[in-house]
Short mmCIF file of C-alpha atoms and ligand atoms in Angstrom, two decimals:
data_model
loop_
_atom_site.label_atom_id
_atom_site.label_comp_id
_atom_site.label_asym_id
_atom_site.label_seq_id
_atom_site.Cartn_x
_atom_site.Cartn_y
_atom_site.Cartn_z
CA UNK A 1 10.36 6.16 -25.03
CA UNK A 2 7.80 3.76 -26.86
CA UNK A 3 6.10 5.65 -29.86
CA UNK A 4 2.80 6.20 -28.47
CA UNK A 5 4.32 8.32 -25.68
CA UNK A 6 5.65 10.73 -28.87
CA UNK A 7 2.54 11.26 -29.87
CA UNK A 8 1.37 14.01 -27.09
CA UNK A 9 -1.09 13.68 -24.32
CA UNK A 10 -2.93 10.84 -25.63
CA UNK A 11 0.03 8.72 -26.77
CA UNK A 12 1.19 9.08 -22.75
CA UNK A 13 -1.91 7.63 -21.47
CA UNK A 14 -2.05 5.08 -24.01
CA UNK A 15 1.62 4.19 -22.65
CA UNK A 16 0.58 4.30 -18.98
CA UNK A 17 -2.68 2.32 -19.74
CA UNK A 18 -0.83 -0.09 -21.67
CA UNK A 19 1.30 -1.06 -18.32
CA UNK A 20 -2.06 -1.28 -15.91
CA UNK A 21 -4.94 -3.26 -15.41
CA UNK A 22 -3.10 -6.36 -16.01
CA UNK A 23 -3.48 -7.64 -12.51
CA UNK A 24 -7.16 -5.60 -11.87
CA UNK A 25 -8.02 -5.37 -7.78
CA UNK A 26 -11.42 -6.26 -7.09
CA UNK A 27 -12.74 -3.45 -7.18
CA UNK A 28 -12.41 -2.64 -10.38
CA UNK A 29 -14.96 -3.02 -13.11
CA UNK A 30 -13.42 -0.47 -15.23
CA UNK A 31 -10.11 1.39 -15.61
CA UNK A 32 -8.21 3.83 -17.16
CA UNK A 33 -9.65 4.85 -20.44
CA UNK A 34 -13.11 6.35 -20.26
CA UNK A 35 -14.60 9.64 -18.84
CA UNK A 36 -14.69 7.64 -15.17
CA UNK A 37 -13.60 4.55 -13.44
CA UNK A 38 -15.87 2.37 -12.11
CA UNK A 39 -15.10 0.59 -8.48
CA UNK A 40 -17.42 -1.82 -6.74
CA UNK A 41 -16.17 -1.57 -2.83
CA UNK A 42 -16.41 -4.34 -0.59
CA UNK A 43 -20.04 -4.09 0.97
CA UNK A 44 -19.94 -3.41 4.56
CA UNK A 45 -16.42 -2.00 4.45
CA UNK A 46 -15.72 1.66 5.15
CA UNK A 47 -14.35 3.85 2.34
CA UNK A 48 -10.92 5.61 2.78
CA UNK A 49 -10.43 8.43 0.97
CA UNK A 50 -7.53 10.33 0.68
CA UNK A 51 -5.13 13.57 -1.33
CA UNK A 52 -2.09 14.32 -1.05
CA UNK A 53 -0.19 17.20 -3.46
CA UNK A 54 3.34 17.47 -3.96
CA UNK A 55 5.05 20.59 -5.57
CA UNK A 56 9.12 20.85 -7.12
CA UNK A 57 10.94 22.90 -4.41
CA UNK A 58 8.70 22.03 -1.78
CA UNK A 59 8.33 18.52 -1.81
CA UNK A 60 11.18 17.25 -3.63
CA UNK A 61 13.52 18.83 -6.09
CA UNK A 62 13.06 17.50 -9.74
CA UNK A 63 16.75 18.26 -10.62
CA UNK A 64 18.31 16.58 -8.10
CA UNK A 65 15.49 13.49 -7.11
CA UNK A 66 14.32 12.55 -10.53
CA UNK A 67 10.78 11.98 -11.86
CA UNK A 68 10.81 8.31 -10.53
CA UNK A 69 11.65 9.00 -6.80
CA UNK A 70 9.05 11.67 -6.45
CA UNK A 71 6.58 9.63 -8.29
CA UNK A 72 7.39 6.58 -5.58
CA UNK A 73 7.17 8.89 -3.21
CA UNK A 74 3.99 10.89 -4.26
CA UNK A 75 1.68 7.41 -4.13
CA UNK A 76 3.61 6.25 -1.16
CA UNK A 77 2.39 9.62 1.30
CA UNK A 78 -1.00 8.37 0.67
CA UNK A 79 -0.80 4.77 1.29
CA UNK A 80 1.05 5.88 4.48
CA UNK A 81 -2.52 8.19 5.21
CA UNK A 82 -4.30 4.66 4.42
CA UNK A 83 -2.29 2.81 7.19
CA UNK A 84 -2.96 5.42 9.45
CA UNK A 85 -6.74 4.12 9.36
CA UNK A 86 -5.70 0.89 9.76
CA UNK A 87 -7.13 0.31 6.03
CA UNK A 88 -6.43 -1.24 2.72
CA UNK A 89 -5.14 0.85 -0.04
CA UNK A 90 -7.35 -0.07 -3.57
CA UNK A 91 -7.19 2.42 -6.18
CA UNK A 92 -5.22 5.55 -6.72
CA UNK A 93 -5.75 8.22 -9.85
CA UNK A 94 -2.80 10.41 -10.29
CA UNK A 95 -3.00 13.90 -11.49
CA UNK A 96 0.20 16.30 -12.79
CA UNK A 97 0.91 19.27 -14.33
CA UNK A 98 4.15 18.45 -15.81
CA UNK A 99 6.98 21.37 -17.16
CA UNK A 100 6.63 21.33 -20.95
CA UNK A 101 10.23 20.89 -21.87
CA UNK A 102 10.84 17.81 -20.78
CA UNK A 103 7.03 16.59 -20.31
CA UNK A 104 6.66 12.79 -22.00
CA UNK A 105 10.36 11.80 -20.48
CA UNK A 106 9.19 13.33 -16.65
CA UNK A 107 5.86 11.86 -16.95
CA UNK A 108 7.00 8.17 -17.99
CA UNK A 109 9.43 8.60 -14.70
CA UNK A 110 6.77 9.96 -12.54
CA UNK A 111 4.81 6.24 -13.61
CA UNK A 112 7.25 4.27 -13.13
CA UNK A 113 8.23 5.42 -9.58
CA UNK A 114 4.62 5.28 -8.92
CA UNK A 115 4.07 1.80 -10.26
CA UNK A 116 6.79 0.55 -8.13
CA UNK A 117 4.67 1.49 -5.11
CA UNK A 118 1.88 0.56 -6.32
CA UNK A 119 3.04 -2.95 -7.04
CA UNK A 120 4.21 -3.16 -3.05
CA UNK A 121 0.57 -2.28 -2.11
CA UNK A 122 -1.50 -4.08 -4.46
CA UNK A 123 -2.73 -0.49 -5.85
CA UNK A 124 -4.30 -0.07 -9.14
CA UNK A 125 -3.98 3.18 -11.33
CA UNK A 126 -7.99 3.56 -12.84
CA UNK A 127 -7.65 7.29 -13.72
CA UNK A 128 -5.91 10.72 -13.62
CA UNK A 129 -5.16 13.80 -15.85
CA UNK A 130 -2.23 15.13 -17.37
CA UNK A 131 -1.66 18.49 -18.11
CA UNK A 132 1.89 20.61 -19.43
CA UNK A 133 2.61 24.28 -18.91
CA UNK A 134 5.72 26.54 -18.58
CA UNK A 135 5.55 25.92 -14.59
CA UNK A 136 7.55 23.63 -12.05
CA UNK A 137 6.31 20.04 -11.49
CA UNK A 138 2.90 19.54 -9.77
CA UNK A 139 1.77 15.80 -8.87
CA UNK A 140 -1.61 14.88 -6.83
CA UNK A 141 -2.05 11.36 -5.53
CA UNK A 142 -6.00 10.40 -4.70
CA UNK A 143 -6.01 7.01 -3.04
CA UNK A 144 -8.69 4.77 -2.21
CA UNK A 145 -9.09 2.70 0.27
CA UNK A 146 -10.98 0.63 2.65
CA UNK A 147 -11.99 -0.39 6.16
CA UNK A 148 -11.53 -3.90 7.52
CA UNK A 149 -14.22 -4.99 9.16
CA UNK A 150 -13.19 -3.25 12.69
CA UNK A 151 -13.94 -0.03 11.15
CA UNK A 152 -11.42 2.64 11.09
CA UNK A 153 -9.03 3.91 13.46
CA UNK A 154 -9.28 7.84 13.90
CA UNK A 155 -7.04 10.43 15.61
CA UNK A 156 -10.13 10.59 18.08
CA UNK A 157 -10.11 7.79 20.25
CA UNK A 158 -6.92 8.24 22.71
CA UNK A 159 -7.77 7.49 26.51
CA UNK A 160 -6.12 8.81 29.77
CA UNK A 161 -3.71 5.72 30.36
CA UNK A 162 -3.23 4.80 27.05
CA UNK A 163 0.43 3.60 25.99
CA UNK A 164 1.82 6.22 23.15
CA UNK A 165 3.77 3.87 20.79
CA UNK A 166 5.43 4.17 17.70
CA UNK A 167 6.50 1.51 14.77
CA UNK A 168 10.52 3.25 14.36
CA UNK A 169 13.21 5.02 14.45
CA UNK A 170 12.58 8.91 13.58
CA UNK A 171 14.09 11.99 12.58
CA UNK A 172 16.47 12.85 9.84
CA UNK A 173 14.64 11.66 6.94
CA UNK A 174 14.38 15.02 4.80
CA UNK A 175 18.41 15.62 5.20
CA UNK A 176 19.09 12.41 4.32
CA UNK A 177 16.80 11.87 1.15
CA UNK A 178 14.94 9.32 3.01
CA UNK A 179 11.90 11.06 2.69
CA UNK A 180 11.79 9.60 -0.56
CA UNK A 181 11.54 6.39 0.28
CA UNK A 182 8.57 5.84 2.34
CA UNK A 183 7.91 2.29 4.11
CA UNK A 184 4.11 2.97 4.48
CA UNK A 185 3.07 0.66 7.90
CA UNK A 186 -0.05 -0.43 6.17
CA UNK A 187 0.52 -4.60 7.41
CA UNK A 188 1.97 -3.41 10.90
CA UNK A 189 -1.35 -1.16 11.29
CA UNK A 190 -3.83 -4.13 9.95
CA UNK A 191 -1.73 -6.53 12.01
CA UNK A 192 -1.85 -4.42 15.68
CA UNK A 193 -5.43 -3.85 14.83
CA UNK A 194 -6.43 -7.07 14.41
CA UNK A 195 -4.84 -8.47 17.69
CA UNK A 196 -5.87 -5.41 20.00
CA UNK A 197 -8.32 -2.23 19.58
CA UNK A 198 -5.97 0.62 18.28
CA UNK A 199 -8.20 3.69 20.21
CA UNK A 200 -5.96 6.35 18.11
CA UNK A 201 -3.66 6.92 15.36
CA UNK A 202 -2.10 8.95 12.89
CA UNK A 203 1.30 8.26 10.40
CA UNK A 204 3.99 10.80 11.00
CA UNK A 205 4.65 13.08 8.16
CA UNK A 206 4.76 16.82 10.28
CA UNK A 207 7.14 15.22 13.22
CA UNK A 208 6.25 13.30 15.93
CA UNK A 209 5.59 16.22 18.84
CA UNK A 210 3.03 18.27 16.25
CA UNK A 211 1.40 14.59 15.12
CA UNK A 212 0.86 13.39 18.75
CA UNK A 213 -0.40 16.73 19.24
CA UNK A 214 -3.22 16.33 16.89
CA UNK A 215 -4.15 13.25 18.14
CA UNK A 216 -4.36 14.73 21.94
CA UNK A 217 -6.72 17.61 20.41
CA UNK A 218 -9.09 15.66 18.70
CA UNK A 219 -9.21 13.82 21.69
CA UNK A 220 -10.78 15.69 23.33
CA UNK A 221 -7.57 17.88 24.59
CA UNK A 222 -5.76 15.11 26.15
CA UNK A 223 -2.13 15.50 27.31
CA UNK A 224 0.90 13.15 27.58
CA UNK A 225 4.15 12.46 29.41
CA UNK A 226 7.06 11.15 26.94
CA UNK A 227 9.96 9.52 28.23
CA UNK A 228 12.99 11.01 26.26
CA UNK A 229 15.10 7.70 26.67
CA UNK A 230 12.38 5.50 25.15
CA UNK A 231 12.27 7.61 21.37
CA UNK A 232 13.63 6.07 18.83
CA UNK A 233 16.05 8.31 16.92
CA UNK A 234 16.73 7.07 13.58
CA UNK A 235 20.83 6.29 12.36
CA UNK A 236 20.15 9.00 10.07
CA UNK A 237 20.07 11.82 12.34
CA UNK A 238 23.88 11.89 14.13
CA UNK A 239 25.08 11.94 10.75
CA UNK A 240 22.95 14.88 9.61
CA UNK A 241 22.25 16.75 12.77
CA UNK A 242 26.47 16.82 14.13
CA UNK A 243 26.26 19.01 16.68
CA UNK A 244 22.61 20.12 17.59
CA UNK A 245 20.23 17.78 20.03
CA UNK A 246 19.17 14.27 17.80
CA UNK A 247 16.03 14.16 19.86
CA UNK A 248 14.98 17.09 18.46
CA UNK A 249 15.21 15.90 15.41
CA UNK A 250 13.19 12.81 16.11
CA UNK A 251 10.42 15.43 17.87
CA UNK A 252 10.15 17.96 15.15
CA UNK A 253 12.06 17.17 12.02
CA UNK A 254 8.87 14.91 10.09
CA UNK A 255 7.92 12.52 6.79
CA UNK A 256 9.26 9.74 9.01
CA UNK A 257 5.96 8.33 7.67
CA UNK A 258 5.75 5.73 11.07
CA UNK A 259 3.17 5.43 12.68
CA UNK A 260 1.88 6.73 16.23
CA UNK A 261 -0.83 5.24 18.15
CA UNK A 262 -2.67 4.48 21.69
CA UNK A 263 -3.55 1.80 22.73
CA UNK A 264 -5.37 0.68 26.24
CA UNK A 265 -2.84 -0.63 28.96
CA UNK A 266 -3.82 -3.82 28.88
CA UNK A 267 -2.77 -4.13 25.53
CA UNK A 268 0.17 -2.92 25.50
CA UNK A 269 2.21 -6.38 26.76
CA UNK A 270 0.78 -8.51 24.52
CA UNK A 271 1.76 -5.84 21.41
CA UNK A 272 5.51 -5.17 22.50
CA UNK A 273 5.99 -9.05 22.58
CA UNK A 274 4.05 -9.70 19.07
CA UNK A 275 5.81 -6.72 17.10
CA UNK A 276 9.24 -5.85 18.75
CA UNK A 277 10.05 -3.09 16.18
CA UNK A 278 7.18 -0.91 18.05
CA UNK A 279 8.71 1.14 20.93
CA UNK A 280 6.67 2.73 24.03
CA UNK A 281 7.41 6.48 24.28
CA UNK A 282 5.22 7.79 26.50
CA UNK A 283 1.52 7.47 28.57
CA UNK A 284 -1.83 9.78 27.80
CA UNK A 285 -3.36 11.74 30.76
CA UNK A 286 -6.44 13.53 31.17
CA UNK A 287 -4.59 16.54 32.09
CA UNK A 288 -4.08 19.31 29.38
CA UNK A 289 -0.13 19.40 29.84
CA UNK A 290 2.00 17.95 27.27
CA UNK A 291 5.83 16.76 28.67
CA UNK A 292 8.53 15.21 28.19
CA UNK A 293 10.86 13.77 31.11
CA UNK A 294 14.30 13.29 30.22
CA UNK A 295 16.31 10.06 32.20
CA UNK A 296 17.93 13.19 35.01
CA UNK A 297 14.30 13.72 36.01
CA UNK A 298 13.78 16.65 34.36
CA UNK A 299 10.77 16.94 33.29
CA UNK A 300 9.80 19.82 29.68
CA UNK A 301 7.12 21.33 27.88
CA UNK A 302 6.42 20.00 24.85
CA UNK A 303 5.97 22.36 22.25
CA UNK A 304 4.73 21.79 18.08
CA UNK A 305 8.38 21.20 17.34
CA UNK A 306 10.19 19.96 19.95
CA UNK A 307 10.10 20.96 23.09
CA UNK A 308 10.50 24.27 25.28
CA UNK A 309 14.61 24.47 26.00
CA UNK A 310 13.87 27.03 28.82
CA UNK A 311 10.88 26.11 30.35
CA UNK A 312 11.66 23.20 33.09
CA UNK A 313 8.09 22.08 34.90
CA UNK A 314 8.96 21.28 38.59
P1 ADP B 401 -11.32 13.53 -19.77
O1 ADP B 401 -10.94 14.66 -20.66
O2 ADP B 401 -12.63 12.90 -20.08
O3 ADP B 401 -11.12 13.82 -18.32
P2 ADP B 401 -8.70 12.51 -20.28
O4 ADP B 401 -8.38 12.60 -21.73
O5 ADP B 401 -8.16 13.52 -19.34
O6 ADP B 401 -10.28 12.35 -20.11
O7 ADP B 401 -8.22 11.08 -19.75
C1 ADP B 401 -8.51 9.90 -20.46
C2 ADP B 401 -8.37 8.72 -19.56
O8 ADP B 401 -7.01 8.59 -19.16
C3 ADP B 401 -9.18 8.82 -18.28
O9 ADP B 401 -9.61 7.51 -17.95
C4 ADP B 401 -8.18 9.33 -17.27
O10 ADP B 401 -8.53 8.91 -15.96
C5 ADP B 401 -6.89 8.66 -17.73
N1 ADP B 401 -5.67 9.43 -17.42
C6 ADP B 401 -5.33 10.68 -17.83
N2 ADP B 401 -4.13 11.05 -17.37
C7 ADP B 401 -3.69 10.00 -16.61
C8 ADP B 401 -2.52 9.77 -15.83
N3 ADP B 401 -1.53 10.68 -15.72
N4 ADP B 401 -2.42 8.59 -15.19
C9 ADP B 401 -3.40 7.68 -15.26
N5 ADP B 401 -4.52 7.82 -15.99
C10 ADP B 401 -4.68 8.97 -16.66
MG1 MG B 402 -9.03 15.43 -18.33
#
């Protein structure tokens, strides 16, 4: 603990500005310090914008995480949002309302954790608040981003015929403590975008059966056919799941933080042989039904979290 960060509120943010702005993004003319930031964004580019709020026994557990996984975490659900627009994260400002015992010590964690990210991503920190009280940990991440010059890609676009991919292996990630590690897909997005048009997309942080969901709504209420052989179920679920189904753990369990998206069938060759991580699961149809057909021929309902055990479609 440097002596600054003694000295209350205003020593911390001397601390934290002390260890930004070396390596200022372009955008910024002026950083932490003042009432504001002040960003110049690209001209022409689309603005991301994006919050995400994490809270101590929902998100994470203080105790048992520590301050610097949940603050490597906390930036890294919002670059993930960021790739999910095929953008380019810029600037974040972090807020927290941090337990007063152990505030200065839990705050210089939360920083560090967050710088790590940040230094992955090219972020800059231009701004936040910090505020103690007798309550649990409270962080909020606002990230900035923006655009390439194909615009950005919304949950909207998905066709009938698309090919439903996605960039891994899912499921298992709270048991295991991965969730605290996210790989946001921010190059794989920019890279698939700039080789093919990506019609729809969204990054997987509620599981993969309520995420494709969303993106069938706001399309317009498309539906989909999944192939049960062709998910990806991540190592971490036999371990964690023993007994029960691992699928359903890669359909429903969530913050895989990967990325699902459509893209047009005549794209879909010339992506599986550029990017062989990324893994077909499935088709979009115009009908309203959402399924899943398992390698016997059975064919199931697919359902927010998983699918429907007892209702087989003939
Ligand atoms: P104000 O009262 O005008 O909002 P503050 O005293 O809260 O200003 O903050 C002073 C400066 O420090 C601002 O530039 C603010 O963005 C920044 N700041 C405050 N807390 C943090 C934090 N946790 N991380 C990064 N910057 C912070
Ligand atoms: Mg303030």
């Amino acid at each position: 603990m440097s002596g600054h960060a003694t000295r209350g509120e205003f020593g911390l943010i001397e601390w934290i500005r002390e260890r930004t702005a070396a390596r200022p993004c372009p955008w910024t003319t002026l950083g932490i310090g003042d009432d504001c930031a002040i960003l110049a964004p690209t001209a022409g580019r689309g603005m991301l914008a994006t919050t995400d709020m994490l809270m101590d026994g929902r998100h994470f557990v203080l105790e048992r995480d520590g301050a610097e996984a949940v603050g490597y975490k906390a930036l890294g659900v919002n670059i993930s949002d960021i790739a999910a627009m095929a953008g380019v994260p810029r600037v974040a400002l972090i807020a927290v309302a941090l337990p007063r015992s152990k505030a200065v010590a839990i705050a210089q964690g939360l920083h560090q954790g967050a710088r790590a990210m940040a230094d992955r991503f090219n972020v800059e920190l231009v701004g936040g608040d910090t505020n103690a009280w007798d309550g649990p940990l409270v962080i909020s991440v606002t990230l900035l981003g923006e655009t390439t010059e194909r615009g950005g890609v919304t949950r909207s676009g998905a066709q009938a015929g698309d090919a439903i991919l996605v960039t891994g292996a899912l499921g298992g990630s709270l048991q295991s403590g991965r969730h605290l590690r996210p790989e946001p897909r921010v190059e794989l997005a920019l890279a698939i975008h700039r080789i093919a048009p990506i019609h729809a997309m969204i990054d997987l942080s509620d599981g993969l059966a309520g995420d494709l969901g969303h993106i069938l709504d706001e399309s317009g209420g498309k539906g989909a056919i999944l192939d049960a052989d062709q998910i990806p179920i991540h190592a971490d679920v036999p371990a964690a799941a023993r007994d029960d189904d691992p699928l359903e753990h890669a359909l429903a369990d969530g913050e895989d933080f990967e990325l699902c998206l459509t893209v047009g069938p005549h794209d879909l060759g010339r992506i599986l042989a550029r990017f062989p991580g990324i893994r077909r699961i499935g088709i979009v149809t115009d009908e309203s039904a959402r399924l899943i057909r398992f390698g016997d021929g059975q064919i199931k309902e697919l359902t927010a979290r998983g699918f429907d055990h007892l209702r087989a479609t003939p």
